[in-house]
Coordinates of C-alpha atoms and ligand atoms in Angstrom, one line a residue:
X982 CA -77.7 80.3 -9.2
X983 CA -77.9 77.5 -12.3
X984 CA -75.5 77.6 -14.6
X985 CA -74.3 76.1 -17.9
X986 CA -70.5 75.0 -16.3
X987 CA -67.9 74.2 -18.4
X988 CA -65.5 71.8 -16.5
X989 CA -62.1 72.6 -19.0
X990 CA -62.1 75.8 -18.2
X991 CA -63.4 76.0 -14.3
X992 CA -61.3 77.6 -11.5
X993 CA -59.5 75.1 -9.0
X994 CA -61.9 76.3 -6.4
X995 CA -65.0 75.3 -8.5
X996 CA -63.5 72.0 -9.2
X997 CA -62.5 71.6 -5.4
X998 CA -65.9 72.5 -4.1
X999 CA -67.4 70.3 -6.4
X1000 CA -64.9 67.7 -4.8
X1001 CA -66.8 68.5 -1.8
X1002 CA -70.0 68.4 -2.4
X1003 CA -69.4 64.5 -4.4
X1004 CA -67.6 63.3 -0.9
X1005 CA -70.8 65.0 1.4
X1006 CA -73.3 62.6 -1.3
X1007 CA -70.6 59.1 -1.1
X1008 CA -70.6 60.0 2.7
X1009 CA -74.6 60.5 2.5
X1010 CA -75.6 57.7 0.3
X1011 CA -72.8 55.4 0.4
X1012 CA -70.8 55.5 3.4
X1013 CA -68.7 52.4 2.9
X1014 CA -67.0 54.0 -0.4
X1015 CA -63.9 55.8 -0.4
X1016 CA -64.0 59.9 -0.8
X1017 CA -62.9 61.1 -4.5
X1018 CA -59.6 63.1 -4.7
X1019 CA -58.8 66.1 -6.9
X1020 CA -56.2 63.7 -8.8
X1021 CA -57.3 64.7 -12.5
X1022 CA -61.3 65.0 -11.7
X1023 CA -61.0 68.3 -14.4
X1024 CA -60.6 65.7 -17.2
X1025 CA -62.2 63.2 -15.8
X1026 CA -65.6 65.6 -15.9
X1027 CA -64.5 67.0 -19.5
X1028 CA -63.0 64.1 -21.5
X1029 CA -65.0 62.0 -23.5
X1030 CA -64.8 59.6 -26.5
X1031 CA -64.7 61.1 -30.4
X1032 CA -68.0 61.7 -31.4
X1033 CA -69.2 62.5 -28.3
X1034 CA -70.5 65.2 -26.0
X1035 CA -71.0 65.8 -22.4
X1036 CA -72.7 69.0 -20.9
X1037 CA -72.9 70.0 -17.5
X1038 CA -74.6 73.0 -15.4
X1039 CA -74.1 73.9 -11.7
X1040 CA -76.0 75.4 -9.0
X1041 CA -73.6 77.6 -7.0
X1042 CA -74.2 79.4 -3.5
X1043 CA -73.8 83.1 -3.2
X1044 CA -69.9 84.0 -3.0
X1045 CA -68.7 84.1 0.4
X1046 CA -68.0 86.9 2.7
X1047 CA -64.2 86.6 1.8
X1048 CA -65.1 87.0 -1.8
X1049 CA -64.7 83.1 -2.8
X1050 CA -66.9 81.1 -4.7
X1051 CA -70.0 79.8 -3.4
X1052 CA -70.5 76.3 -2.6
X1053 CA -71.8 73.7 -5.3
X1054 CA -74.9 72.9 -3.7
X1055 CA -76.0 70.5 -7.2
X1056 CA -74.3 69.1 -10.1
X1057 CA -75.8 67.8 -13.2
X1058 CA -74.0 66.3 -16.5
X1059 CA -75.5 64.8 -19.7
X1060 CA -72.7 62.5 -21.8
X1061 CA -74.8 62.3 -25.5
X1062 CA -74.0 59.0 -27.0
X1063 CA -75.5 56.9 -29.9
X1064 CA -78.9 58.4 -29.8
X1065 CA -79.2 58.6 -26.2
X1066 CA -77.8 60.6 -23.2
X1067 CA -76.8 59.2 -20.4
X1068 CA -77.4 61.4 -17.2
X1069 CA -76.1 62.1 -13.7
X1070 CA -77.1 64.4 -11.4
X1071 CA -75.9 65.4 -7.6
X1072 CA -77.3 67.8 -4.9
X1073 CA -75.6 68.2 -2.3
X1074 CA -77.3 66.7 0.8
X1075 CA -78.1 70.0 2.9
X1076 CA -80.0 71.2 0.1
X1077 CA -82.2 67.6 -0.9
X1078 CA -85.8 68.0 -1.2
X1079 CA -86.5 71.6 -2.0
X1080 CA -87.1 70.7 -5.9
X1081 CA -83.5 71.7 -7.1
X1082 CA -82.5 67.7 -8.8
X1083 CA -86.0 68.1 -10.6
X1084 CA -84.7 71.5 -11.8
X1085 CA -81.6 70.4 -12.7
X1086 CA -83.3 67.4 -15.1
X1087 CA -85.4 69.6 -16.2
X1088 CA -82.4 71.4 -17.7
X1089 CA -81.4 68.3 -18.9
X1090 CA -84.7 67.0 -20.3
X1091 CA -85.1 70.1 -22.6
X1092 CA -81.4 70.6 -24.1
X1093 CA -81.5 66.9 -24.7
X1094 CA -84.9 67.0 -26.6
X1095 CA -83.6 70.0 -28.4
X1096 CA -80.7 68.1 -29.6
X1097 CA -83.1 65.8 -31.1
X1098 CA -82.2 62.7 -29.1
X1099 CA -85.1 60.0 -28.0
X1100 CA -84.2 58.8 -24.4
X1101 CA -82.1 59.3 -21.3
X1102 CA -80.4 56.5 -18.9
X1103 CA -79.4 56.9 -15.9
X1104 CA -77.8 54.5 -13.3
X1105 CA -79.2 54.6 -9.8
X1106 CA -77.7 53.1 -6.8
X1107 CA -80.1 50.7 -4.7
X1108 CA -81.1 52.1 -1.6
X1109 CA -80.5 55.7 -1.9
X1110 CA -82.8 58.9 -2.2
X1111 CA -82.6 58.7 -6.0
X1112 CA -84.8 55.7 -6.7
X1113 CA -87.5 57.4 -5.4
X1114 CA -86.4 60.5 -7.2
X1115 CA -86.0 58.7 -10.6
X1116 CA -89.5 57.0 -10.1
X1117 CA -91.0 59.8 -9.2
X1118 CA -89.8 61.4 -12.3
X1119 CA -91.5 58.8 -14.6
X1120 CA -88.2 57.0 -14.9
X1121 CA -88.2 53.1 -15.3
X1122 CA -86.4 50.5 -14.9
X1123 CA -84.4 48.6 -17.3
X1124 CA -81.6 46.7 -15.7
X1125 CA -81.0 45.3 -12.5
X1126 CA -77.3 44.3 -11.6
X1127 CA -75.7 43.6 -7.9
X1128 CA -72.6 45.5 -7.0
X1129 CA -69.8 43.2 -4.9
X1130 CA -66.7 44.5 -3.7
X1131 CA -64.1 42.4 -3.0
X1132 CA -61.6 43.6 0.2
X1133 CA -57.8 42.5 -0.7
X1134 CA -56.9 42.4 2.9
X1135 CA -59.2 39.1 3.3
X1136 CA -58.0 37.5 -0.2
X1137 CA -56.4 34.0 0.7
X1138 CA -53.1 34.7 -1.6
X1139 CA -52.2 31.1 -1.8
X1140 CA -55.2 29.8 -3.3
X1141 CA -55.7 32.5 -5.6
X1142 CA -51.9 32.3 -6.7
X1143 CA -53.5 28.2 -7.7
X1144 CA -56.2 29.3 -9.4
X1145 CA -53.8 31.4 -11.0
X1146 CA -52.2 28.9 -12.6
X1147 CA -55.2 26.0 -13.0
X1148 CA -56.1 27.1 -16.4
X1149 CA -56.5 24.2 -19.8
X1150 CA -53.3 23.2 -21.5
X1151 CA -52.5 24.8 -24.7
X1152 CA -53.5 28.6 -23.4
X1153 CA -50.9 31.0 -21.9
X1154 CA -52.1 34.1 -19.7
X1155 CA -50.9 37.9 -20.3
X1156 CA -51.0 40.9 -18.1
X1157 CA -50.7 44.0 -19.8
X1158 CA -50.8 47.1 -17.9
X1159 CA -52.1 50.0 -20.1
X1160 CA -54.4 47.9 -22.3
X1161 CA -53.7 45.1 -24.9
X1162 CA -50.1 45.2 -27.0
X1163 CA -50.9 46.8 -30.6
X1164 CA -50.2 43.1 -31.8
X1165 CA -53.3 41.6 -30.4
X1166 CA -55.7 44.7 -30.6
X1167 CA -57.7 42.9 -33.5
X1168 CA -57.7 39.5 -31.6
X1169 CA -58.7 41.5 -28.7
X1170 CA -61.5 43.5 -30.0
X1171 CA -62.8 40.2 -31.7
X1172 CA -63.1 38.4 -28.7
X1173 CA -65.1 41.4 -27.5
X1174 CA -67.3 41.4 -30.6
X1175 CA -68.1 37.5 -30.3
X1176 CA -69.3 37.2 -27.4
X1177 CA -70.3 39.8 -24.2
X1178 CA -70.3 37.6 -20.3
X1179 CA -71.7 41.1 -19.2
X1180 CA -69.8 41.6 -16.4
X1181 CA -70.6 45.1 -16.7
X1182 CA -73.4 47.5 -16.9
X1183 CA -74.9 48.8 -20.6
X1184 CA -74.0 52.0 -19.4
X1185 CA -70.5 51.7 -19.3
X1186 CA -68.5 51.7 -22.5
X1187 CA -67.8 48.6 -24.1
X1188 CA -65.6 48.5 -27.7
X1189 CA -65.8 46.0 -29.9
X1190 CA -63.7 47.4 -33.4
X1191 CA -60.1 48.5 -32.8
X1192 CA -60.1 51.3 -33.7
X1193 CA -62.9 52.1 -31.2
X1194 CA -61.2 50.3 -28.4
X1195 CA -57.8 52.4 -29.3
X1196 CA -60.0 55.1 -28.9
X1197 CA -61.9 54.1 -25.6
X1198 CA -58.5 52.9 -24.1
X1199 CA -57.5 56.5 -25.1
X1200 CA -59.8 58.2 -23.5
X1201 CA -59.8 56.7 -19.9
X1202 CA -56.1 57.4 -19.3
X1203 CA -56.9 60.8 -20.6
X1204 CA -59.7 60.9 -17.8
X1205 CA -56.8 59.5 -15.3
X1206 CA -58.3 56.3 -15.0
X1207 CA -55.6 53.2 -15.7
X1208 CA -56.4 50.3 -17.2
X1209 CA -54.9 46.6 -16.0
X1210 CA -55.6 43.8 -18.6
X1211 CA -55.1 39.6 -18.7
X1212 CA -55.5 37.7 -21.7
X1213 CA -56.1 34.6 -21.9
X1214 CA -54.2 33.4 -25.5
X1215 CA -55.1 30.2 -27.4
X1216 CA -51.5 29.4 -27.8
X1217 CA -52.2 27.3 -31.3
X1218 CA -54.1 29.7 -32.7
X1219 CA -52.5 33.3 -31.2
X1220 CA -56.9 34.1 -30.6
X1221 CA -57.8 36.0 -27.5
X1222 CA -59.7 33.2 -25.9
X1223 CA -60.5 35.1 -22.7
X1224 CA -59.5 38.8 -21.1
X1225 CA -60.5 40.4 -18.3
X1226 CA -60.2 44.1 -17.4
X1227 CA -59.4 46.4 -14.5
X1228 CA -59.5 50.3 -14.0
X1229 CA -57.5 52.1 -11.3
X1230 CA -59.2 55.4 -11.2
X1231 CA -56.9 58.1 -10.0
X1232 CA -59.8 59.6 -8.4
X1233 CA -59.9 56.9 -5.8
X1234 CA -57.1 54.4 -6.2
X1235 CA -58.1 52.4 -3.3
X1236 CA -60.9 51.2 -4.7
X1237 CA -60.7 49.7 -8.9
X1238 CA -63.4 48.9 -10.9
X1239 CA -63.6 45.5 -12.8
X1240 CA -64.6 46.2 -16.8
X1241 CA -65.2 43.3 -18.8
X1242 CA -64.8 39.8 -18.3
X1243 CA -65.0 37.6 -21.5
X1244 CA -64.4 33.8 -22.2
X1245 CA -65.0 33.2 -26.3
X1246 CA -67.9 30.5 -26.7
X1247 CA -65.3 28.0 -27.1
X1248 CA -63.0 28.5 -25.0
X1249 CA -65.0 27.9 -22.0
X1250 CA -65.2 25.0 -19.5
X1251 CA -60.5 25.2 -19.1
X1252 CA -61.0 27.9 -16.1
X1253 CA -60.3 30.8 -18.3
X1254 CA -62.7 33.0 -16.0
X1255 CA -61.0 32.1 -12.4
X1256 CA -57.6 31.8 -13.9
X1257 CA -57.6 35.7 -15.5
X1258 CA -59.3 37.3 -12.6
X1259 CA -57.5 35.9 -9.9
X1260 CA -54.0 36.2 -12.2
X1261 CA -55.1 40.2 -11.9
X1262 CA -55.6 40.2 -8.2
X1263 CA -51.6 39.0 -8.4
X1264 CA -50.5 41.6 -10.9
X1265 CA -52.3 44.3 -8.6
X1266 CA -51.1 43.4 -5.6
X1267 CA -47.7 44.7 -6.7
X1268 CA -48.7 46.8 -9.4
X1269 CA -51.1 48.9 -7.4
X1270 CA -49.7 48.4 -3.8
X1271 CA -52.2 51.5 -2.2
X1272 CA -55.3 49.2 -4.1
X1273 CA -57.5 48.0 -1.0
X1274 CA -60.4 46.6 -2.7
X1275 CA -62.1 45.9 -6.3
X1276 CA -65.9 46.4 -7.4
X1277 CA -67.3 44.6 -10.0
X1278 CA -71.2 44.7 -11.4
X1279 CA -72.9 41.7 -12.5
X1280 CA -76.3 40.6 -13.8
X1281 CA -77.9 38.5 -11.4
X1282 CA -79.0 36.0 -13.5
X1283 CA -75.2 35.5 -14.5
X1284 CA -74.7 32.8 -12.5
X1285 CA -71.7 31.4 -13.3
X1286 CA -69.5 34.7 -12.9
X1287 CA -71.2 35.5 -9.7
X1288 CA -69.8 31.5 -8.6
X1289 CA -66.0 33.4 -9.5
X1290 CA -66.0 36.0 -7.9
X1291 CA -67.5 34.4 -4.6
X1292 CA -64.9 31.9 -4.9
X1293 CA -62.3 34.9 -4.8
X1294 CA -63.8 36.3 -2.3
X1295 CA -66.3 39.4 -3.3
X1296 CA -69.1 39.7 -1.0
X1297 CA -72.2 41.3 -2.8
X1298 CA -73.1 45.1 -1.7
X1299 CA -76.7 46.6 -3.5
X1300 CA -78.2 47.0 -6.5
X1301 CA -77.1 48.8 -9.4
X1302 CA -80.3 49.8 -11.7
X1303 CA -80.1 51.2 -14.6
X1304 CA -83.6 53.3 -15.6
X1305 CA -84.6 55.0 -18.7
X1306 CA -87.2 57.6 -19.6
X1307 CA -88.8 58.5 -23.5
X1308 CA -87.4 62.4 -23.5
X1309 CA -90.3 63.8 -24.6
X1310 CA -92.5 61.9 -21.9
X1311 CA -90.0 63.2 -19.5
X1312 CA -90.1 66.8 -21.0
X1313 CA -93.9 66.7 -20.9
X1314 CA -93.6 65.4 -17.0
X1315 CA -91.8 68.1 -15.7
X1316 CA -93.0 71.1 -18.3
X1317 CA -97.0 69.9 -18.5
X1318 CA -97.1 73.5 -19.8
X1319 CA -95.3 73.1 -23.0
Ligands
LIG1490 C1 -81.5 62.0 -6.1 C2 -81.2 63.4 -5.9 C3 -80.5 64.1 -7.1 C4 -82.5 64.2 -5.5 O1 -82.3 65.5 -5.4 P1 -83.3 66.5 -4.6 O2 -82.9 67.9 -5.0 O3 -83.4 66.1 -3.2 O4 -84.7 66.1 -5.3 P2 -86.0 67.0 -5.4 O5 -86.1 67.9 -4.2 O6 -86.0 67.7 -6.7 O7 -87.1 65.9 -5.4 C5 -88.1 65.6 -6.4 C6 -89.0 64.5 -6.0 O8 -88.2 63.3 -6.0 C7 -88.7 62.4 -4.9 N1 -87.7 62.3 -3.9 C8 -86.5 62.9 -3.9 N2 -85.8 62.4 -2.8 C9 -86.6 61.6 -2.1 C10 -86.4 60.8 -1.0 N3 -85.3 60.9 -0.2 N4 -87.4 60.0 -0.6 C11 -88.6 59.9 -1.3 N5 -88.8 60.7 -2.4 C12 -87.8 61.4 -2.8 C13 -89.9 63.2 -4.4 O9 -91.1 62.8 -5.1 C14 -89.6 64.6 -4.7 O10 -90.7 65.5 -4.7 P3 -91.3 66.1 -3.4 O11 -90.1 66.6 -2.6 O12 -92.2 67.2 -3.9 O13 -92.0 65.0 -2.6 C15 -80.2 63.6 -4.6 O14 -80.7 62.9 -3.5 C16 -78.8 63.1 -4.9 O15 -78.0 63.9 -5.3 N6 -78.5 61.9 -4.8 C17 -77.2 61.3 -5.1 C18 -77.3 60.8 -6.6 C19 -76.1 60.1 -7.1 O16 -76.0 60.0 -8.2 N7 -75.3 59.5 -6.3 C20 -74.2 58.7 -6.8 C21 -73.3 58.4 -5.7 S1 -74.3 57.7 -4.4

């Protein structure tokens, strides 16, 4: 059965089976990742950003013979931002190919173009079923990145603790666990706004005015996800000159996520980049001590962070793709009827 599911007010047994059927997809499609826990995945699914929305259906099994729910056999959630909504659908794998994702986008496809929004993104994971489900949806592709995890238990913590500290006179490094100090939330969102070394993908979140950075630092400790930040501060001038940022995810807190990396134009060329990021590895060390390894996203023609971070140590995994389809084209794909 398909339903419109509303994550804030689902029973813990919906949210656990939907726990479930997430690990059976990682353990499917991407074995080498660690499971999801149930450590706040109910906000996680329902928080979201002022201004924005999310919306998310379920297919359930029939209840079981002991009167509990039914499995989630498929999962689909639509976040609408700007003028676009970004999508993301699961079925579980003992019920792939018998037509229930295309249902579920189909779902999708027609609230969104009811809601009067133009297009929908999506990120898909290289080599997985759902390139070839994406594609064969009329999806296309946008955005290539590579994914590259770096394991802690291989880091060589005596030359990271020099690159640590091999960063241009006149600059001072922070950590700030949380997210920038309220004093330097202007400098910090300026650096942000000047200048963007994507070191993430456009799908992600990325705040450039304080207020909207308050609001996105907000918002990801309300969805249990912590965030670890250096700065890099021109001591002269008190400007953010370079920050990098980390997410702990209490959903799996072996495994972070790396957020933004910025050096500002002129501030590069001192070893801002190496000197932050492997200043963080430090701090998380002890900060984080069940952390076991870090992924970080990077455009491949980036070629300089990519030089970092195999310096410190990450190893590059797959492709990360980000794909895009017109909503109407998609509506008219799957609903040639209409
Ligand atoms: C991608 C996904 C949603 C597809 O769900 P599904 O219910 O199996 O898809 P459908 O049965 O509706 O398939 C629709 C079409 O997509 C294409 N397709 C889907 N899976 C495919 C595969 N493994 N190989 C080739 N084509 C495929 C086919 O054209 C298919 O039509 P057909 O069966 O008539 O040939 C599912 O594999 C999934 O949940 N993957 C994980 C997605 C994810 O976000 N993971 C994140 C962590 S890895």
């Amino acid at each position: 059965m398909v339903r419109e599911w509303d994550p804030r007010t689902a029973s813990s047994a919906e949210i656990a089976s939907l726990l479930d059927t997430l690990n059976a997809v990682l353990a499917a499609d991407l074995p080498q990742d660690p499971p999801w826990q149930e450590s706040s995945l109910r906000e996680y699914l329902s928080e979201v950003m002022p201004g924005e929305r999310r919306i998310s259906w379920v297919v359930q099994a029939e209840p079981t013979t002991g009167g509990g729910p039914g499995a989630m056999l498929g999962h689909v959630h639509v976040l609408l931002l700007g003028d676009i909504g970004v999508l993301e659908v699961l079925v579980h794998p003992t019920a792939r190919r018998t037509g229930l994702g295309r249902d579920l986008v189909r779902l999708v496809a027609r609230r969104v173009y009811q809601e009067g929004f133009r297009s929908i993104g999506v990120e898909v994971v290289g080599e997985t079923p759902a390139v070839a489900f994406y594609e064969a949806l009329g999806f296309s592709r946008e955005y290539v990145e590579t994914r590259s995890v770096l394991d802690l238990s291989a880091v060589d913590w005596t030359a990271l603790a020099e690159m640590a500290t091999a960063v241009g006179a006149g600059y001072r490094l922070e950590f700030c666990p949380g997210g920038p100090p309220d004093d330097l939330i202007d400098a910090y969102a300026r650096a942000k706004a000047e200048v963007r070394d994507v070191d993430d993908g456009e799908l992600r979140p990325s705040s450039y005015d304080p207020q909207r950075l308050r609001d996105s630092l907000d918002t990801l400790h309300r969805r249990g996800m912590k965030p670890y930040i250096v700065l890099a501060i021109h001591e002269r001038t008190g400007e953010v000159a370079g920050l990098t940022e980390v997410v702990v995810p209490a959903q799996h807190p072996t495994r972070a996520d790396q957020y933004d990396t910025i050096v500002v134009q002129g501030h590069r060329g001192y070893g801002i980049d190496r000197a932050i990021k492997a200043r963080m590895l430090l701090e998380l060390r002890s900060a984080e001590p069940e952390l076991a390894e870090v992924q970080t996203w990077n455009a491949q023609a980036n070629e300089a962070m990519l030089k970092v971070n195999a310096e410190l140590g990450y190893r590059s995994d797959r492709e990360w793709c980000e794909y895009s389809v017109d909503v109407a084209e998609l509506v008219h794909h799957l609903d040639p009827a209409r």
